[in-house]
Structure formats: structure tokens, C-alpha cells
Amino acid sequence: ILVTPLDVIKTRLQAQSNPFSKGKCCFVYSSGLMDHICVCENGDSKAWYKKSGRFKGMLDAFVKIIQIEGIKSLWSGLPPTLIMALPTTVIYFTCYDQLSEALKSRLGKDDEHIPVLAGALSRFGSVTVVSPLELIRTRMQYRKLSYKQLYTCISSKVATDGWFSLWRGWSSTVLRDVPFSAMYWYNYERFKKMMCKEVGAHEPTFFIAFTSGAASGSIAAVITLPFDVVKTHRQTELWESETLKIPQRDCTSTWAVMRKIVAKNGITGLFAGIIPRLFKVAPACAIMISTYEYGKSFFSHLNEKMNQCP
């Protein structure tokens, strides 16, 4: 709930495209992201609609979205985000803890590869399960849609291309999330041990977990940002092509999209939305891991007390 506006802004900064040439298309109402609305010419060659321009950055996008769509649009896609949170968190943390314990018995308790392997495998499973919800969330953030419009689009796409179309962008999501998770858990476990040793704590305090989570999340977010940009492009490309009736190109692999972005916007295009992503990921990771560690510690101590009772 706290970081959803930053996620909406990040998605729109990544997905915005160049304005169309004058007279190419009819006027189409679009809000926020698609504020490069096609200009239609009348008889005396004067445009009857003036586009509001592209987003120039995080603050510019923040202001324009509120002005054009209203403040509620900053929470676009929140319902599927919350629906995603439950299965993702359950699968992710359960798998991570179980895999960590299994790997410790095989590789040894202090093996540094355990967080990497457990983090990558647990993320792979959770991403695969919730990928369709991720697609729906991205589309809701990309354009302001009613649930009826969204259902119509999704059902028509499934009827045309089958159920596998709901996993569009899965490969780029895996390329983003699996390395992110591997790096995140590796750095988190290292930072946590270092800080616990520094303050002489036997288990991480809320502050230690919060700080370690924010630092490790920020590092992983920067390194994996190009795949986040590709994921947004691939998932929103379908929607734009259907809206504007533009045939899709055959070349839609992750690497092809990356080459296309670099050719169009330079290497910086792969790092679009880096500021809102960092502003979102750092507190999100910090809140997630600190509350998880605190909850785990609380219930562990509670279980010990209950077991000690006669």
C-alpha cells in the first residue's frame, strides 16, 4: 500500500513511448502514460488537441498523473497487487526456509552458496505461479481500466492465443526476479551477520533486519533494472498493439527487446524508472524482511514458552 504509487510511476516511465506523427491516427483518449495522444488535423491544418507531453521524470510523472487522472490513479493495480502478495509471500518464504534447511544439512551451515541457491529456486517457483496476476497488475497500472474492460481484454486474448498468453513476460520476469532474489538473500545474510557481530547480538533486531534489507534490496534493484524495463515493455506492448491495431513484430524475445530499447533510447533506456524503483524497492524490502524476521522471532519465542509450560 505504501509503495504502490512509486510502482505505478516506475511502470509508466518505463513504458512511455515516443509521440506519433501528426495525422497518423484518430484522437484516442488516454491518460497518464499515453499522454502523447495522436494529433488529428482539421481542414485548416491546425491540430484540435494539444498533447500534454511526455513524463520528464519521477516528480513530473507524479504531478501529471494527479492532474490528469486524479490521486486515486497512483494506486492503480492495487487489488491484484494485494491478491498477489498472499500466494507470493507464502510460496516464497516457505520455500526459502525449507530449501535453506535442506541445503544446510547437505552443504554445511555456513556455506555462502545457500542463500543464493535457496533464494533463486524459491523465487522461480513463486514467479511462475503468480505470473498471470503480474501481467494483470502491469496492465492496470499502464492504463486506467475498469475491471469489465480488463476482463474483456484478457478473455479475448485467452480465446485467441490460449492460456499460455497469460504468462507473457514470464521469461523477462524470471530474468529479473531470480537474480534479484539470489543477490538479495546473499547480501542480506552477509549484512545481517556483519551487523549482528558489530553490535554483539545473537539474532537480528528489527533495526538490523530493516537496514540490511534496504541495502541489499537497493543493490539488487539497480543490477536487475534492465530486465524490469524489458518486462514492462513486453507486457504493455501487447496492450498497445491491440489498442492501436498495430501488428506485432515476430521478434519479441528478451534480448531483442533490449536491443530495440538501446537502439531507440541508448543504454540509459534500460535504466528508465531507476529513481522510483529504488525509492520503492529499498523501503519495500526493508519492511518485508524486518516484519518477517520480527514475526518469526516472536512466534519462535512464543513456541518455546508454550513448550516449557507443564
PDB file of N, CA and C in Angstrom, residues 55-110:
ATOM      1  N   PHE A  55       6.445  12.318 -19.793  1.00  0.00           N
ATOM      2  CA  PHE A  55       6.941  12.464 -18.429  1.00  0.00           C
ATOM      3  C   PHE A  55       8.435  12.719 -18.495  1.00  0.00           C
ATOM      4  N   LYS A  56       8.887  13.742 -17.765  1.00  0.00           N
ATOM      5  CA  LYS A  56      10.303  14.088 -17.781  1.00  0.00           C
ATOM      6  C   LYS A  56      11.069  13.453 -16.629  1.00  0.00           C
ATOM      7  N   GLY A  57      10.352  12.908 -15.682  1.00  0.00           N
ATOM      8  CA  GLY A  57      10.993  12.288 -14.540  1.00  0.00           C
ATOM      9  C   GLY A  57       9.960  11.882 -13.511  1.00  0.00           C
ATOM     10  N   MET A  58      10.434  11.440 -12.345  1.00  0.00           N
ATOM     11  CA  MET A  58       9.536  10.920 -11.326  1.00  0.00           C
ATOM     12  C   MET A  58       8.555  11.980 -10.822  1.00  0.00           C
ATOM     13  N   LEU A  59       9.058  13.169 -10.489  1.00  0.00           N
ATOM     14  CA  LEU A  59       8.185  14.219  -9.962  1.00  0.00           C
ATOM     15  C   LEU A  59       7.207  14.713 -11.017  1.00  0.00           C
ATOM     16  N   ASP A  60       7.689  14.829 -12.258  1.00  0.00           N
ATOM     17  CA  ASP A  60       6.822  15.262 -13.363  1.00  0.00           C
ATOM     18  C   ASP A  60       5.694  14.261 -13.580  1.00  0.00           C
ATOM     19  N   ALA A  61       6.026  12.977 -13.551  1.00  0.00           N
ATOM     20  CA  ALA A  61       5.002  11.935 -13.707  1.00  0.00           C
ATOM     21  C   ALA A  61       4.017  11.974 -12.550  1.00  0.00           C
ATOM     22  N   PHE A  62       4.527  12.159 -11.347  1.00  0.00           N
ATOM     23  CA  PHE A  62       3.688  12.222 -10.151  1.00  0.00           C
ATOM     24  C   PHE A  62       2.652  13.344 -10.263  1.00  0.00           C
ATOM     25  N   VAL A  63       3.111  14.529 -10.679  1.00  0.00           N
ATOM     26  CA  VAL A  63       2.224  15.692 -10.797  1.00  0.00           C
ATOM     27  C   VAL A  63       1.204  15.494 -11.916  1.00  0.00           C
ATOM     28  N   LYS A  64       1.687  15.023 -13.089  1.00  0.00           N
ATOM     29  CA  LYS A  64       0.793  14.884 -14.241  1.00  0.00           C
ATOM     30  C   LYS A  64      -0.281  13.814 -14.021  1.00  0.00           C
ATOM     31  N   ILE A  65       0.091  12.717 -13.388  1.00  0.00           N
ATOM     32  CA  ILE A  65      -0.891  11.662 -13.139  1.00  0.00           C
ATOM     33  C   ILE A  65      -1.989  12.183 -12.218  1.00  0.00           C
ATOM     34  N   ILE A  66      -1.612  12.938 -11.189  1.00  0.00           N
ATOM     35  CA  ILE A  66      -2.612  13.505 -10.269  1.00  0.00           C
ATOM     36  C   ILE A  66      -3.492  14.523 -10.988  1.00  0.00           C
ATOM     37  N   GLN A  67      -2.883  15.394 -11.817  1.00  0.00           N
ATOM     38  CA  GLN A  67      -3.636  16.427 -12.515  1.00  0.00           C
ATOM     39  C   GLN A  67      -4.600  15.849 -13.540  1.00  0.00           C
ATOM     40  N   ILE A  68      -4.130  14.842 -14.301  1.00  0.00           N
ATOM     41  CA  ILE A  68      -4.931  14.309 -15.405  1.00  0.00           C
ATOM     42  C   ILE A  68      -5.920  13.247 -14.939  1.00  0.00           C
ATOM     43  N   GLU A  69      -5.490  12.362 -14.061  1.00  0.00           N
ATOM     44  CA  GLU A  69      -6.309  11.219 -13.688  1.00  0.00           C
ATOM     45  C   GLU A  69      -6.882  11.272 -12.278  1.00  0.00           C
ATOM     46  N   GLY A  70      -6.283  12.098 -11.442  1.00  0.00           N
ATOM     47  CA  GLY A  70      -6.700  12.124 -10.045  1.00  0.00           C
ATOM     48  C   GLY A  70      -5.760  11.305  -9.178  1.00  0.00           C
ATOM     49  N   ILE A  71      -5.751  11.594  -7.892  1.00  0.00           N
ATOM     50  CA  ILE A  71      -4.785  10.965  -6.984  1.00  0.00           C
ATOM     51  C   ILE A  71      -5.015   9.462  -6.845  1.00  0.00           C
ATOM     52  N   LYS A  72      -6.254   8.996  -7.050  1.00  0.00           N
ATOM     53  CA  LYS A  72      -6.546   7.570  -6.908  1.00  0.00           C
ATOM     54  C   LYS A  72      -5.782   6.719  -7.913  1.00  0.00           C
ATOM     55  N   SER A  73      -5.421   7.307  -9.058  1.00  0.00           N
ATOM     56  CA  SER A  73      -4.708   6.549 -10.085  1.00  0.00           C
ATOM     57  C   SER A  73      -3.312   6.131  -9.651  1.00  0.00           C
ATOM     58  N   LEU A  74      -2.784   6.791  -8.607  1.00  0.00           N
ATOM     59  CA  LEU A  74      -1.470   6.388  -8.084  1.00  0.00           C
ATOM     60  C   LEU A  74      -1.534   5.018  -7.413  1.00  0.00           C
ATOM     61  N   TRP A  75      -2.747   4.536  -7.151  1.00  0.00           N
ATOM     62  CA  TRP A  75      -2.921   3.201  -6.580  1.00  0.00           C
ATOM     63  C   TRP A  75      -3.555   2.245  -7.591  1.00  0.00           C
ATOM     64  N   SER A  76      -3.362   2.540  -8.900  1.00  0.00           N
ATOM     65  CA  SER A  76      -3.858   1.637  -9.939  1.00  0.00           C
ATOM     66  C   SER A  76      -3.199   0.276  -9.790  1.00  0.00           C
ATOM     67  N   GLY A  77      -3.996  -0.770  -9.917  1.00  0.00           N
ATOM     68  CA  GLY A  77      -3.439  -2.117  -9.812  1.00  0.00           C
ATOM     69  C   GLY A  77      -3.231  -2.572  -8.387  1.00  0.00           C
ATOM     70  N   LEU A  78      -3.713  -1.833  -7.394  1.00  0.00           N
ATOM     71  CA  LEU A  78      -3.512  -2.236  -6.002  1.00  0.00           C
ATOM     72  C   LEU A  78      -4.230  -3.542  -5.650  1.00  0.00           C
ATOM     73  N   PRO A  79      -5.506  -3.738  -6.059  1.00  0.00           N
ATOM     74  CA  PRO A  79      -6.180  -5.010  -5.724  1.00  0.00           C
ATOM     75  C   PRO A  79      -5.420  -6.251  -6.177  1.00  0.00           C
ATOM     76  N   PRO A  80      -5.001  -6.344  -7.484  1.00  0.00           N
ATOM     77  CA  PRO A  80      -4.213  -7.532  -7.850  1.00  0.00           C
ATOM     78  C   PRO A  80      -2.860  -7.593  -7.162  1.00  0.00           C
ATOM     79  N   THR A  81      -2.295  -6.424  -6.777  1.00  0.00           N
ATOM     80  CA  THR A  81      -1.039  -6.426  -6.024  1.00  0.00           C
ATOM     81  C   THR A  81      -1.245  -7.090  -4.664  1.00  0.00           C
ATOM     82  N   LEU A  82      -2.344  -6.735  -4.002  1.00  0.00           N
ATOM     83  CA  LEU A  82      -2.640  -7.324  -2.698  1.00  0.00           C
ATOM     84  C   LEU A  82      -2.989  -8.803  -2.825  1.00  0.00           C
ATOM     85  N   ILE A  83      -3.716  -9.148  -3.903  1.00  0.00           N
ATOM     86  CA  ILE A  83      -4.056 -10.559  -4.138  1.00  0.00           C
ATOM     87  C   ILE A  83      -2.792 -11.365  -4.409  1.00  0.00           C
ATOM     88  N   MET A  84      -1.839 -10.744  -5.153  1.00  0.00           N
ATOM     89  CA  MET A  84      -0.562 -11.399  -5.440  1.00  0.00           C
ATOM     90  C   MET A  84       0.268 -11.596  -4.184  1.00  0.00           C
ATOM     91  N   ALA A  85       0.147 -10.657  -3.242  1.00  0.00           N
ATOM     92  CA  ALA A  85       1.024 -10.663  -2.072  1.00  0.00           C
ATOM     93  C   ALA A  85       0.895 -11.938  -1.260  1.00  0.00           C
ATOM     94  N   LEU A  86      -0.330 -12.450  -1.108  1.00  0.00           N
ATOM     95  CA  LEU A  86      -0.543 -13.628  -0.263  1.00  0.00           C
ATOM     96  C   LEU A  86       0.127 -14.881  -0.818  1.00  0.00           C
ATOM     97  N   PRO A  87      -0.233 -15.330  -2.054  1.00  0.00           N
ATOM     98  CA  PRO A  87       0.427 -16.549  -2.557  1.00  0.00           C
ATOM     99  C   PRO A  87       1.925 -16.377  -2.771  1.00  0.00           C
ATOM    100  N   THR A  88       2.341 -15.189  -3.223  1.00  0.00           N
ATOM    101  CA  THR A  88       3.768 -14.948  -3.460  1.00  0.00           C
ATOM    102  C   THR A  88       4.563 -15.080  -2.167  1.00  0.00           C
ATOM    103  N   THR A  89       4.084 -14.417  -1.115  1.00  0.00           N
ATOM    104  CA  THR A  89       4.797 -14.433   0.162  1.00  0.00           C
ATOM    105  C   THR A  89       4.817 -15.822   0.781  1.00  0.00           C
ATOM    106  N   VAL A  90       3.671 -16.498   0.743  1.00  0.00           N
ATOM    107  CA  VAL A  90       3.595 -17.847   1.315  1.00  0.00           C
ATOM    108  C   VAL A  90       4.552 -18.800   0.612  1.00  0.00           C
ATOM    109  N   ILE A  91       4.489 -18.816  -0.722  1.00  0.00           N
ATOM    110  CA  ILE A  91       5.351 -19.717  -1.510  1.00  0.00           C
ATOM    111  C   ILE A  91       6.819 -19.341  -1.336  1.00  0.00           C
ATOM    112  N   TYR A  92       7.104 -18.045  -1.453  1.00  0.00           N
ATOM    113  CA  TYR A  92       8.482 -17.558  -1.443  1.00  0.00           C
ATOM    114  C   TYR A  92       9.197 -17.863  -0.132  1.00  0.00           C
ATOM    115  N   PHE A  93       8.622 -17.430   0.987  1.00  0.00           N
ATOM    116  CA  PHE A  93       9.297 -17.595   2.274  1.00  0.00           C
ATOM    117  C   PHE A  93       9.293 -19.041   2.756  1.00  0.00           C
ATOM    118  N   THR A  94       8.201 -19.746   2.500  1.00  0.00           N
ATOM    119  CA  THR A  94       8.160 -21.158   2.889  1.00  0.00           C
ATOM    120  C   THR A  94       9.233 -21.949   2.148  1.00  0.00           C
ATOM    121  N   CYS A  95       9.303 -21.732   0.832  1.00  0.00           N
ATOM    122  CA  CYS A  95      10.318 -22.434   0.023  1.00  0.00           C
ATOM    123  C   CYS A  95      11.728 -22.039   0.449  1.00  0.00           C
ATOM    124  N   TYR A  96      11.933 -20.729   0.702  1.00  0.00           N
ATOM    125  CA  TYR A  96      13.275 -20.278   1.088  1.00  0.00           C
ATOM    126  C   TYR A  96      13.727 -20.933   2.384  1.00  0.00           C
ATOM    127  N   ASP A  97      12.865 -20.929   3.390  1.00  0.00           N
ATOM    128  CA  ASP A  97      13.237 -21.521   4.681  1.00  0.00           C
ATOM    129  C   ASP A  97      13.466 -23.026   4.571  1.00  0.00           C
ATOM    130  N   GLN A  98      12.577 -23.707   3.850  1.00  0.00           N
ATOM    131  CA  GLN A  98      12.706 -25.160   3.710  1.00  0.00           C
ATOM    132  C   GLN A  98      13.950 -25.539   2.908  1.00  0.00           C
ATOM    133  N   LEU A  99      14.202 -24.816   1.823  1.00  0.00           N
ATOM    134  CA  LEU A  99      15.388 -25.087   1.000  1.00  0.00           C
ATOM    135  C   LEU A  99      16.671 -24.771   1.770  1.00  0.00           C
ATOM    136  N   SER A 100      16.649 -23.689   2.543  1.00  0.00           N
ATOM    137  CA  SER A 100      17.828 -23.320   3.335  1.00  0.00           C
ATOM    138  C   SER A 100      18.192 -24.426   4.323  1.00  0.00           C
ATOM    139  N   GLU A 101      17.184 -24.948   5.007  1.00  0.00           N
ATOM    140  CA  GLU A 101      17.422 -26.021   5.975  1.00  0.00           C
ATOM    141  C   GLU A 101      17.931 -27.284   5.285  1.00  0.00           C
ATOM    142  N   ALA A 102      17.335 -27.607   4.141  1.00  0.00           N
ATOM    143  CA  ALA A 102      17.756 -28.804   3.405  1.00  0.00           C
ATOM    144  C   ALA A 102      19.194 -28.673   2.902  1.00  0.00           C
ATOM    145  N   LEU A 103      19.540 -27.470   2.403  1.00  0.00           N
ATOM    146  CA  LEU A 103      20.890 -27.249   1.887  1.00  0.00           C
ATOM    147  C   LEU A 103      21.924 -27.194   3.011  1.00  0.00           C
ATOM    148  N   LYS A 104      21.529 -26.698   4.178  1.00  0.00           N
ATOM    149  CA  LYS A 104      22.465 -26.660   5.316  1.00  0.00           C
ATOM    150  C   LYS A 104      22.872 -28.064   5.742  1.00  0.00           C
ATOM    151  N   SER A 105      21.937 -29.007   5.666  1.00  0.00           N
ATOM    152  CA  SER A 105      22.251 -30.384   6.050  1.00  0.00           C
ATOM    153  C   SER A 105      23.172 -31.064   5.033  1.00  0.00           C
ATOM    154  N   ARG A 106      23.166 -30.550   3.806  1.00  0.00           N
ATOM    155  CA  ARG A 106      23.999 -31.145   2.753  1.00  0.00           C
ATOM    156  C   ARG A 106      25.322 -30.408   2.569  1.00  0.00           C
ATOM    157  N   LEU A 107      25.273 -29.070   2.565  1.00  0.00           N
ATOM    158  CA  LEU A 107      26.463 -28.271   2.258  1.00  0.00           C
ATOM    159  C   LEU A 107      27.176 -27.735   3.494  1.00  0.00           C
ATOM    160  N   GLY A 108      26.515 -27.794   4.634  1.00  0.00           N
ATOM    161  CA  GLY A 108      27.103 -27.217   5.842  1.00  0.00           C
ATOM    162  C   GLY A 108      26.416 -25.919   6.216  1.00  0.00           C
ATOM    163  N   LYS A 109      26.367 -25.625   7.485  1.00  0.00           N
ATOM    164  CA  LYS A 109      25.595 -24.490   8.000  1.00  0.00           C
ATOM    165  C   LYS A 109      26.096 -23.140   7.505  1.00  0.00           C
ATOM    166  N   ASP A 110      27.416 -23.005   7.314  1.00  0.00           N
ATOM    167  CA  ASP A 110      27.994 -21.702   6.973  1.00  0.00           C
ATOM    168  C   ASP A 110      28.340 -21.545   5.494  1.00  0.00           C
TER     169      ASP A 110
END
